[in-house]
């Protein structure tokens, strides 16, 4: 949507006409999913309430119509869908409908999933097999872990050392991280945080004794876990209690979340919620996906805050979610659902 909004007024008017034609009286269905769409097509009439099944069918049809607006030979559409190992049945069905719809052209769909987390009976695998039978072209690329040479080059480049000099450190990192790029990065950060990987500045311009230094016996003595989620849990537990609490709630919302939704389930105002996100942002466990803007209607009294975020990595979200005790998860989800429902009801009444 942001890309569309950078178009000229004439081009934007063309997009608006095409979208309104495709969406018909159901534009609000898409606005509920993509609020920024209202900036292009304007306010839309409320759609009638339907049964859950009919509502899902309507959504599938309207979303396909939306996709087809952008899938044109002069401007093909590329969609990337990550973490397909966690995809729900409704979303999987929608993707299958889009791919098998004969009206869908000029679409390149890229999906990513962890192959070790799906079995042959996983819904994703079954759907892919069905799509192949429908003669849908599916190409598969298997991404393997980084090799010793890859990690050795990465560490040597990061520490400004020769590959030979960091070979023993690479061996240790490979033993712990197993060539997982995210884990390799986080493991090195942990070594730095624990002061077993240190930068020693040179004493003078001619001093060649400075640089990055490490002590393998000290690193071994730390007994750092070889599980990336456990490693991240340990990092998250060092955050202030308030930050841990709000991060747990954010993990329940999803990989991407917004300040307004988070403030509802955190039961604080957006202005009071944002400061508790500061330590998490500082440690880069979450990343901003929007610019600073005011948190209220009063431009003079409202505070500035970032309103949209995403987790650095799905393993960070997984670790944050793991901070909730297993026996508490259902209770937390129920509380979140009730808070969102109450907020939605109040908003409609207003």
mmCIF file of C-alpha atoms in Angstrom:
data_model
loop_
_atom_site.group_PDB
_atom_site.id
_atom_site.type_symbol
_atom_site.label_atom_id
_atom_site.label_comp_id
_atom_site.label_asym_id
_atom_site.label_seq_id
_atom_site.Cartn_x
_atom_site.Cartn_y
_atom_site.Cartn_z
ATOM 1 C CA UNK A 1 0.000 0.000 0.000
ATOM 2 C CA UNK A 2 2.821 2.383 0.817
ATOM 3 C CA UNK A 3 4.219 1.904 -2.671
ATOM 4 C CA UNK A 4 0.857 2.750 -4.214
ATOM 5 C CA UNK A 5 0.597 5.906 -2.142
ATOM 6 C CA UNK A 6 3.804 7.203 -3.726
ATOM 7 C CA UNK A 7 2.196 7.150 -7.174
ATOM 8 C CA UNK A 8 1.091 10.337 -8.910
ATOM 9 C CA UNK A 9 -2.494 11.556 -8.340
ATOM 10 C CA UNK A 10 -3.458 10.391 -11.836
ATOM 11 C CA UNK A 11 -2.033 6.903 -11.287
ATOM 12 C CA UNK A 12 -3.581 6.709 -7.839
ATOM 13 C CA UNK A 13 -6.962 7.561 -9.337
ATOM 14 C CA UNK A 14 -6.548 4.682 -11.800
ATOM 15 C CA UNK A 15 -5.703 2.272 -8.993
ATOM 16 C CA UNK A 16 -8.711 3.489 -7.040
ATOM 17 C CA UNK A 17 -11.032 2.880 -9.977
ATOM 18 C CA UNK A 18 -9.640 -0.619 -10.575
ATOM 19 C CA UNK A 19 -9.844 -1.554 -6.903
ATOM 20 C CA UNK A 20 -13.387 -0.274 -6.478
ATOM 21 C CA UNK A 21 -14.449 -2.186 -9.569
ATOM 22 C CA UNK A 22 -12.836 -5.395 -8.310
ATOM 23 C CA UNK A 23 -14.025 -5.146 -4.715
ATOM 24 C CA UNK A 24 -17.548 -3.960 -5.436
ATOM 25 C CA UNK A 25 -19.626 -3.492 -2.283
ATOM 26 C CA UNK A 26 -17.148 -5.536 -0.224
ATOM 27 C CA UNK A 27 -14.348 -3.008 0.085
ATOM 28 C CA UNK A 28 -14.698 -2.930 3.864
ATOM 29 C CA UNK A 29 -13.671 -6.593 3.987
ATOM 30 C CA UNK A 30 -10.236 -5.613 2.688
ATOM 31 C CA UNK A 31 -10.044 -2.459 4.804
ATOM 32 C CA UNK A 32 -10.563 -4.612 7.893
ATOM 33 C CA UNK A 33 -7.526 -6.621 6.779
ATOM 34 C CA UNK A 34 -5.456 -3.745 5.371
ATOM 35 C CA UNK A 35 -6.550 -0.466 7.019
ATOM 36 C CA UNK A 36 -4.297 1.577 4.708
ATOM 37 C CA UNK A 37 -6.520 0.544 1.801
ATOM 38 C CA UNK A 38 -9.027 3.156 2.956
ATOM 39 C CA UNK A 39 -6.516 5.866 2.049
ATOM 40 C CA UNK A 40 -6.824 4.751 -1.571
ATOM 41 C CA UNK A 41 -10.448 3.702 -2.034
ATOM 42 C CA UNK A 42 -11.995 5.873 0.659
ATOM 43 C CA UNK A 43 -14.563 4.863 3.300
ATOM 44 C CA UNK A 44 -16.654 1.853 2.348
ATOM 45 C CA UNK A 45 -20.129 0.714 3.392
ATOM 46 C CA UNK A 46 -20.450 -1.802 6.194
ATOM 47 C CA UNK A 47 -20.780 -5.336 4.855
ATOM 48 C CA UNK A 48 -23.694 -7.484 6.034
ATOM 49 C CA UNK A 49 -23.124 -10.075 8.739
ATOM 50 C CA UNK A 50 -22.977 -13.640 7.428
ATOM 51 C CA UNK A 51 -22.537 -17.083 8.886
ATOM 52 C CA UNK A 52 -18.889 -18.026 9.570
ATOM 53 C CA UNK A 53 -18.704 -20.245 6.482
ATOM 54 C CA UNK A 54 -20.344 -17.683 4.209
ATOM 55 C CA UNK A 55 -18.134 -14.944 5.646
ATOM 56 C CA UNK A 56 -15.006 -16.991 4.912
ATOM 57 C CA UNK A 57 -16.184 -17.686 1.371
ATOM 58 C CA UNK A 58 -16.844 -13.983 0.834
ATOM 59 C CA UNK A 59 -13.390 -13.116 2.123
ATOM 60 C CA UNK A 60 -11.752 -15.676 -0.170
ATOM 61 C CA UNK A 61 -13.569 -14.287 -3.205
ATOM 62 C CA UNK A 62 -12.872 -10.643 -2.379
ATOM 63 C CA UNK A 63 -9.205 -11.317 -1.644
ATOM 64 C CA UNK A 64 -8.793 -13.144 -4.955
ATOM 65 C CA UNK A 65 -10.336 -10.167 -6.732
ATOM 66 C CA UNK A 66 -7.885 -7.899 -4.921
ATOM 67 C CA UNK A 67 -4.912 -10.023 -5.965
ATOM 68 C CA UNK A 68 -5.997 -10.012 -9.595
ATOM 69 C CA UNK A 69 -5.917 -6.213 -9.690
ATOM 70 C CA UNK A 70 -2.170 -6.316 -9.088
ATOM 71 C CA UNK A 71 -1.406 -9.449 -11.121
ATOM 72 C CA UNK A 72 -1.023 -7.933 -14.562
ATOM 73 C CA UNK A 73 1.626 -8.506 -17.262
ATOM 74 C CA UNK A 74 2.696 -4.867 -17.003
ATOM 75 C CA UNK A 75 3.133 -5.142 -13.218
ATOM 76 C CA UNK A 76 3.473 -8.768 -12.021
ATOM 77 C CA UNK A 77 2.984 -9.482 -8.343
ATOM 78 C CA UNK A 78 5.439 -11.330 -6.102
ATOM 79 C CA UNK A 79 4.110 -12.630 -2.786
ATOM 80 C CA UNK A 80 6.364 -14.051 -0.086
ATOM 81 C CA UNK A 81 4.749 -16.126 2.658
ATOM 82 C CA UNK A 82 7.038 -17.224 5.480
ATOM 83 C CA UNK A 83 6.688 -19.970 8.104
ATOM 84 C CA UNK A 84 4.286 -22.113 6.123
ATOM 85 C CA UNK A 85 4.849 -24.894 8.641
ATOM 86 C CA UNK A 86 2.481 -22.946 10.910
ATOM 87 C CA UNK A 87 -0.112 -22.006 8.301
ATOM 88 C CA UNK A 88 -3.742 -22.421 9.324
ATOM 89 C CA UNK A 89 -6.219 -24.356 7.203
ATOM 90 C CA UNK A 90 -8.179 -21.268 6.110
ATOM 91 C CA UNK A 91 -5.063 -19.468 4.848
ATOM 92 C CA UNK A 92 -3.834 -22.621 3.137
ATOM 93 C CA UNK A 93 -7.153 -23.004 1.368
ATOM 94 C CA UNK A 94 -7.017 -19.369 0.243
ATOM 95 C CA UNK A 95 -3.534 -19.820 -1.238
ATOM 96 C CA UNK A 96 -4.703 -22.923 -3.077
ATOM 97 C CA UNK A 97 -7.725 -21.059 -4.447
ATOM 98 C CA UNK A 98 -5.521 -18.227 -5.695
ATOM 99 C CA UNK A 99 -3.087 -20.585 -7.393
ATOM 100 C CA UNK A 100 -5.767 -22.709 -9.058
ATOM 101 C CA UNK A 101 -7.898 -19.772 -10.182
ATOM 102 C CA UNK A 102 -7.590 -19.562 -13.967
ATOM 103 C CA UNK A 103 -8.066 -15.801 -13.754
ATOM 104 C CA UNK A 104 -4.881 -15.444 -11.713
ATOM 105 C CA UNK A 105 -1.924 -14.597 -13.922
ATOM 106 C CA UNK A 106 1.430 -12.858 -13.541
ATOM 107 C CA UNK A 107 1.742 -14.043 -9.941
ATOM 108 C CA UNK A 108 4.928 -15.407 -8.401
ATOM 109 C CA UNK A 109 4.281 -16.910 -4.976
ATOM 110 C CA UNK A 110 7.293 -17.719 -2.802
ATOM 111 C CA UNK A 111 6.719 -19.808 0.298
ATOM 112 C CA UNK A 112 9.177 -20.801 3.003
ATOM 113 C CA UNK A 113 8.892 -23.486 5.639
ATOM 114 C CA UNK A 114 11.070 -25.621 7.887
ATOM 115 C CA UNK A 115 11.089 -29.023 6.256
ATOM 116 C CA UNK A 116 12.025 -30.746 9.511
ATOM 117 C CA UNK A 117 8.788 -29.487 11.072
ATOM 118 C CA UNK A 118 6.412 -30.909 8.472
ATOM 119 C CA UNK A 119 5.625 -34.553 7.839
ATOM 120 C CA UNK A 120 4.181 -36.093 4.658
ATOM 121 C CA UNK A 121 0.748 -35.869 6.291
ATOM 122 C CA UNK A 122 1.102 -32.168 7.134
ATOM 123 C CA UNK A 123 -1.682 -30.100 5.475
ATOM 124 C CA UNK A 124 0.949 -28.091 3.603
ATOM 125 C CA UNK A 125 2.460 -31.203 2.036
ATOM 126 C CA UNK A 126 -0.964 -32.544 1.105
ATOM 127 C CA UNK A 127 -1.920 -29.222 -0.487
ATOM 128 C CA UNK A 128 1.322 -29.035 -2.467
ATOM 129 C CA UNK A 129 0.712 -32.514 -3.825
ATOM 130 C CA UNK A 130 -2.827 -31.555 -4.822
ATOM 131 C CA UNK A 131 -1.523 -28.435 -6.578
ATOM 132 C CA UNK A 132 0.956 -30.528 -8.549
ATOM 133 C CA UNK A 133 -1.931 -32.710 -9.704
ATOM 134 C CA UNK A 134 -3.638 -29.510 -10.881
ATOM 135 C CA UNK A 135 -0.530 -28.871 -13.034
ATOM 136 C CA UNK A 136 0.517 -25.883 -10.945
ATOM 137 C CA UNK A 137 4.239 -25.312 -11.465
ATOM 138 C CA UNK A 138 6.057 -25.751 -8.160
ATOM 139 C CA UNK A 139 9.824 -25.446 -7.873
ATOM 140 C CA UNK A 140 11.513 -26.407 -4.633
ATOM 141 C CA UNK A 141 14.814 -25.090 -3.298
ATOM 142 C CA UNK A 142 16.299 -26.753 -0.235
ATOM 143 C CA UNK A 143 18.348 -24.337 1.848
ATOM 144 C CA UNK A 144 21.069 -26.139 3.752
ATOM 145 C CA UNK A 145 22.853 -24.936 6.911
ATOM 146 C CA UNK A 146 25.961 -22.832 6.486
ATOM 147 C CA UNK A 147 29.090 -24.895 6.001
ATOM 148 C CA UNK A 148 32.218 -24.629 8.131
ATOM 149 C CA UNK A 149 33.804 -22.580 5.365
ATOM 150 C CA UNK A 150 30.836 -20.206 5.257
ATOM 151 C CA UNK A 151 30.872 -19.613 9.012
ATOM 152 C CA UNK A 152 34.657 -19.357 9.043
ATOM 153 C CA UNK A 153 34.544 -16.614 6.421
ATOM 154 C CA UNK A 154 31.734 -14.833 8.267
ATOM 155 C CA UNK A 155 33.588 -14.825 11.597
ATOM 156 C CA UNK A 156 36.908 -13.877 10.015
ATOM 157 C CA UNK A 157 35.275 -10.961 8.230
ATOM 158 C CA UNK A 158 33.362 -9.852 11.343
ATOM 159 C CA UNK A 159 36.417 -9.946 13.608
ATOM 160 C CA UNK A 160 38.876 -8.658 10.988
ATOM 161 C CA UNK A 161 41.007 -11.764 11.350
ATOM 162 C CA UNK A 162 42.357 -14.381 8.992
ATOM 163 C CA UNK A 163 40.313 -17.526 8.488
ATOM 164 C CA UNK A 164 43.137 -19.562 9.984
ATOM 165 C CA UNK A 165 43.170 -17.405 13.117
ATOM 166 C CA UNK A 166 39.455 -17.950 13.805
ATOM 167 C CA UNK A 167 39.302 -21.630 12.806
ATOM 168 C CA UNK A 168 39.187 -22.912 16.397
ATOM 169 C CA UNK A 169 36.474 -20.396 17.290
ATOM 170 C CA UNK A 170 34.539 -21.438 14.190
ATOM 171 C CA UNK A 171 34.734 -25.065 15.292
ATOM 172 C CA UNK A 172 33.144 -24.154 18.609
ATOM 173 C CA UNK A 173 30.454 -22.002 16.973
ATOM 174 C CA UNK A 174 29.614 -24.759 14.500
ATOM 175 C CA UNK A 175 29.347 -27.278 17.311
ATOM 176 C CA UNK A 176 26.839 -25.055 19.099
ATOM 177 C CA UNK A 177 24.956 -23.357 16.257
ATOM 178 C CA UNK A 178 25.132 -26.068 13.618
ATOM 179 C CA UNK A 179 25.351 -23.644 10.715
ATOM 180 C CA UNK A 180 22.086 -21.858 11.530
ATOM 181 C CA UNK A 181 22.721 -18.241 10.392
ATOM 182 C CA UNK A 182 20.510 -16.666 13.055
ATOM 183 C CA UNK A 183 21.960 -18.863 15.799
ATOM 184 C CA UNK A 184 25.528 -18.124 14.677
ATOM 185 C CA UNK A 185 24.846 -14.401 14.936
ATOM 186 C CA UNK A 186 23.144 -14.672 18.324
ATOM 187 C CA UNK A 187 25.862 -16.959 19.672
ATOM 188 C CA UNK A 188 28.560 -14.429 18.777
ATOM 189 C CA UNK A 189 26.495 -11.667 20.390
ATOM 190 C CA UNK A 190 26.238 -13.769 23.539
ATOM 191 C CA UNK A 191 30.008 -14.216 23.653
ATOM 192 C CA UNK A 192 30.393 -10.450 23.432
ATOM 193 C CA UNK A 193 27.771 -9.830 26.121
ATOM 194 C CA UNK A 194 29.529 -12.304 28.420
ATOM 195 C CA UNK A 195 32.863 -10.534 27.829
ATOM 196 C CA UNK A 196 34.575 -13.626 26.481
ATOM 197 C CA UNK A 197 34.770 -11.981 23.061
ATOM 198 C CA UNK A 198 36.300 -8.553 23.524
ATOM 199 C CA UNK A 199 37.685 -5.776 21.418
ATOM 200 C CA UNK A 200 41.013 -4.538 22.743
ATOM 201 C CA UNK A 201 41.873 -1.142 21.261
ATOM 202 C CA UNK A 202 45.477 -0.603 20.156
ATOM 203 C CA UNK A 203 47.614 1.417 22.539
ATOM 204 C CA UNK A 204 48.970 3.576 19.755
ATOM 205 C CA UNK A 205 48.737 4.070 16.021
ATOM 206 C CA UNK A 206 51.701 1.760 15.505
ATOM 207 C CA UNK A 207 50.468 -0.871 17.961
ATOM 208 C CA UNK A 208 49.376 -4.017 16.125
ATOM 209 C CA UNK A 209 48.386 -5.897 19.257
ATOM 210 C CA UNK A 210 44.801 -4.649 19.456
ATOM 211 C CA UNK A 211 41.702 -6.148 17.906
ATOM 212 C CA UNK A 212 39.185 -8.834 18.760
ATOM 213 C CA UNK A 213 40.305 -11.405 21.293
ATOM 214 C CA UNK A 214 38.647 -14.471 22.777
ATOM 215 C CA UNK A 215 39.413 -17.245 25.210
ATOM 216 C CA UNK A 216 38.180 -20.687 24.184
ATOM 217 C CA UNK A 217 38.435 -22.290 27.668
ATOM 218 C CA UNK A 218 36.352 -19.435 29.106
ATOM 219 C CA UNK A 219 33.779 -19.845 26.331
ATOM 220 C CA UNK A 220 33.586 -23.581 26.968
ATOM 221 C CA UNK A 221 33.182 -22.925 30.699
ATOM 222 C CA UNK A 222 30.094 -20.796 30.045
ATOM 223 C CA UNK A 223 28.301 -23.933 28.848
ATOM 224 C CA UNK A 224 26.091 -21.947 26.462
ATOM 225 C CA UNK A 225 23.115 -23.962 25.252
ATOM 226 C CA UNK A 226 23.102 -25.397 21.757
ATOM 227 C CA UNK A 227 19.360 -24.693 21.445
ATOM 228 C CA UNK A 228 18.597 -21.341 19.844
ATOM 229 C CA UNK A 229 15.221 -20.931 21.577
ATOM 230 C CA UNK A 230 16.744 -21.652 24.993
ATOM 231 C CA UNK A 231 19.491 -19.157 24.207
ATOM 232 C CA UNK A 232 16.926 -16.487 23.339
ATOM 233 C CA UNK A 233 14.851 -17.269 26.438
ATOM 234 C CA UNK A 234 17.937 -16.627 28.542
ATOM 235 C CA UNK A 235 18.441 -13.284 26.820
ATOM 236 C CA UNK A 236 14.795 -12.269 27.215
ATOM 237 C CA UNK A 237 14.836 -13.086 30.923
ATOM 238 C CA UNK A 238 17.443 -10.362 31.398
ATOM 239 C CA UNK A 239 14.892 -7.740 30.331
ATOM 240 C CA UNK A 240 12.946 -5.756 32.962
ATOM 241 C CA UNK A 241 9.838 -7.563 34.220
ATOM 242 C CA UNK A 242 7.508 -5.061 32.552
ATOM 243 C CA UNK A 243 9.265 -5.563 29.220
ATOM 244 C CA UNK A 244 9.030 -9.340 29.565
ATOM 245 C CA UNK A 245 5.313 -9.081 30.269
ATOM 246 C CA UNK A 246 4.506 -6.899 27.279
ATOM 247 C CA UNK A 247 6.739 -9.049 25.070
ATOM 248 C CA UNK A 248 4.843 -12.193 26.076
ATOM 249 C CA UNK A 249 1.606 -10.526 25.029
ATOM 250 C CA UNK A 250 3.131 -9.346 21.754
ATOM 251 C CA UNK A 251 4.164 -12.925 20.992
ATOM 252 C CA UNK A 252 0.522 -13.963 21.335
ATOM 253 C CA UNK A 253 -0.516 -11.384 18.737
ATOM 254 C CA UNK A 254 1.893 -12.612 16.068
ATOM 255 C CA UNK A 255 5.175 -11.973 14.302
ATOM 256 C CA UNK A 256 3.920 -8.496 13.376
ATOM 257 C CA UNK A 257 1.950 -6.424 15.855
ATOM 258 C CA UNK A 258 0.821 -2.858 16.387
ATOM 259 C CA UNK A 259 0.921 -0.609 19.421
ATOM 260 C CA UNK A 260 -2.832 -0.040 19.596
ATOM 261 C CA UNK A 261 -3.677 -3.749 19.729
ATOM 262 C CA UNK A 262 -0.877 -4.381 22.189
ATOM 263 C CA UNK A 263 -2.037 -1.559 24.453
ATOM 264 C CA UNK A 264 -5.548 -3.041 24.556
ATOM 265 C CA UNK A 265 -4.355 -6.433 25.784
ATOM 266 C CA UNK A 266 -1.710 -4.802 28.007
ATOM 267 C CA UNK A 267 -4.528 -2.762 29.540
ATOM 268 C CA UNK A 268 -2.622 0.485 29.303
ATOM 269 C CA UNK A 269 -2.749 3.443 26.966
ATOM 270 C CA UNK A 270 -0.545 3.418 23.888
ATOM 271 C CA UNK A 271 1.504 6.232 25.417
ATOM 272 C CA UNK A 272 2.125 4.161 28.560
ATOM 273 C CA UNK A 273 2.747 0.924 26.660
ATOM 274 C CA UNK A 274 5.454 2.262 24.371
ATOM 275 C CA UNK A 275 8.033 2.990 27.140
ATOM 276 C CA UNK A 276 7.888 -0.661 28.213
ATOM 277 C CA UNK A 277 8.890 -1.592 24.667
ATOM 278 C CA UNK A 278 12.016 0.589 24.820
ATOM 279 C CA UNK A 279 14.334 -2.070 26.328
ATOM 280 C CA UNK A 280 13.099 -4.611 23.784
ATOM 281 C CA UNK A 281 13.735 -2.219 20.912
ATOM 282 C CA UNK A 282 17.151 -1.317 22.303
ATOM 283 C CA UNK A 283 18.163 -4.979 22.374
ATOM 284 C CA UNK A 284 16.685 -5.386 18.869
ATOM 285 C CA UNK A 285 14.450 -8.289 19.825
ATOM 286 C CA UNK A 286 11.746 -6.412 17.930
ATOM 287 C CA UNK A 287 12.165 -4.017 15.027
ATOM 288 C CA UNK A 288 10.060 -0.988 14.079
ATOM 289 C CA UNK A 289 8.170 -1.175 10.794
ATOM 290 C CA UNK A 290 6.773 2.362 10.899
ATOM 291 C CA UNK A 291 7.901 5.868 11.731
ATOM 292 C CA UNK A 292 7.289 7.822 14.919
ATOM 293 C CA UNK A 293 3.861 9.412 15.208
ATOM 294 C CA UNK A 294 1.684 10.832 17.965
ATOM 295 C CA UNK A 295 -0.258 8.464 20.216
ATOM 296 C CA UNK A 296 -3.428 10.535 20.555
ATOM 297 C CA UNK A 297 -5.640 13.142 18.945
ATOM 298 C CA UNK A 298 -4.217 16.082 20.881
ATOM 299 C CA UNK A 299 -1.106 17.088 18.956
ATOM 300 C CA UNK A 300 0.143 19.247 21.835
ATOM 301 C CA UNK A 301 -0.232 16.706 24.641
ATOM 302 C CA UNK A 302 0.229 13.399 22.859
ATOM 303 C CA UNK A 303 3.554 11.589 22.946
ATOM 304 C CA UNK A 304 5.527 10.278 20.000
ATOM 305 C CA UNK A 305 5.701 6.521 19.560
ATOM 306 C CA UNK A 306 6.352 3.846 16.971
ATOM 307 C CA UNK A 307 3.112 2.051 16.160
ATOM 308 C CA UNK A 308 4.079 -1.028 14.150
ATOM 309 C CA UNK A 309 6.657 -3.690 14.946
ATOM 310 C CA UNK A 310 7.872 -7.124 14.012
ATOM 311 C CA UNK A 311 9.950 -9.663 15.860
ATOM 312 C CA UNK A 312 13.592 -9.857 14.832
ATOM 313 C CA UNK A 313 13.129 -13.547 14.027
ATOM 314 C CA UNK A 314 10.412 -16.123 14.519
ATOM 315 C CA UNK A 315 12.696 -17.835 17.038
ATOM 316 C CA UNK A 316 12.566 -14.671 19.148
ATOM 317 C CA UNK A 317 8.774 -14.746 19.026
ATOM 318 C CA UNK A 318 8.872 -18.433 19.920
ATOM 319 C CA UNK A 319 11.148 -17.704 22.878
ATOM 320 C CA UNK A 320 8.918 -14.845 24.047
ATOM 321 C CA UNK A 321 5.873 -17.098 23.834
ATOM 322 C CA UNK A 322 7.745 -19.764 25.793
ATOM 323 C CA UNK A 323 8.028 -17.302 28.688
ATOM 324 C CA UNK A 324 4.350 -18.030 29.342
ATOM 325 C CA UNK A 325 3.982 -21.123 31.502
ATOM 326 C CA UNK A 326 2.283 -23.926 29.611
ATOM 327 C CA UNK A 327 -0.619 -24.154 32.054
ATOM 328 C CA UNK A 328 -1.212 -20.399 31.711
ATOM 329 C CA UNK A 329 -1.312 -20.183 27.909
ATOM 330 C CA UNK A 330 -5.002 -20.994 27.485
ATOM 331 C CA UNK A 331 -5.901 -18.531 30.229
ATOM 332 C CA UNK A 332 -3.781 -15.787 28.643
ATOM 333 C CA UNK A 333 -5.331 -16.353 25.215
ATOM 334 C CA UNK A 334 -8.818 -16.250 26.718
ATOM 335 C CA UNK A 335 -8.047 -12.982 28.506
ATOM 336 C CA UNK A 336 -6.654 -11.490 25.296
ATOM 337 C CA UNK A 337 -9.732 -12.552 23.320
ATOM 338 C CA UNK A 338 -12.071 -11.004 25.890
ATOM 339 C CA UNK A 339 -10.128 -7.741 25.985
ATOM 340 C CA UNK A 340 -10.124 -7.461 22.188
ATOM 341 C CA UNK A 341 -13.823 -8.328 22.006
ATOM 342 C CA UNK A 342 -14.712 -5.739 24.635
ATOM 343 C CA UNK A 343 -12.603 -3.123 22.867
ATOM 344 C CA UNK A 344 -14.209 -3.949 19.522
ATOM 345 C CA UNK A 345 -17.693 -3.709 21.024
ATOM 346 C CA UNK A 346 -16.915 -0.366 22.663
ATOM 347 C CA UNK A 347 -15.495 0.980 19.397
ATOM 348 C CA UNK A 348 -18.673 0.041 17.509
ATOM 349 C CA UNK A 349 -20.839 1.685 20.167
ATOM 350 C CA UNK A 350 -18.844 4.892 19.850
#
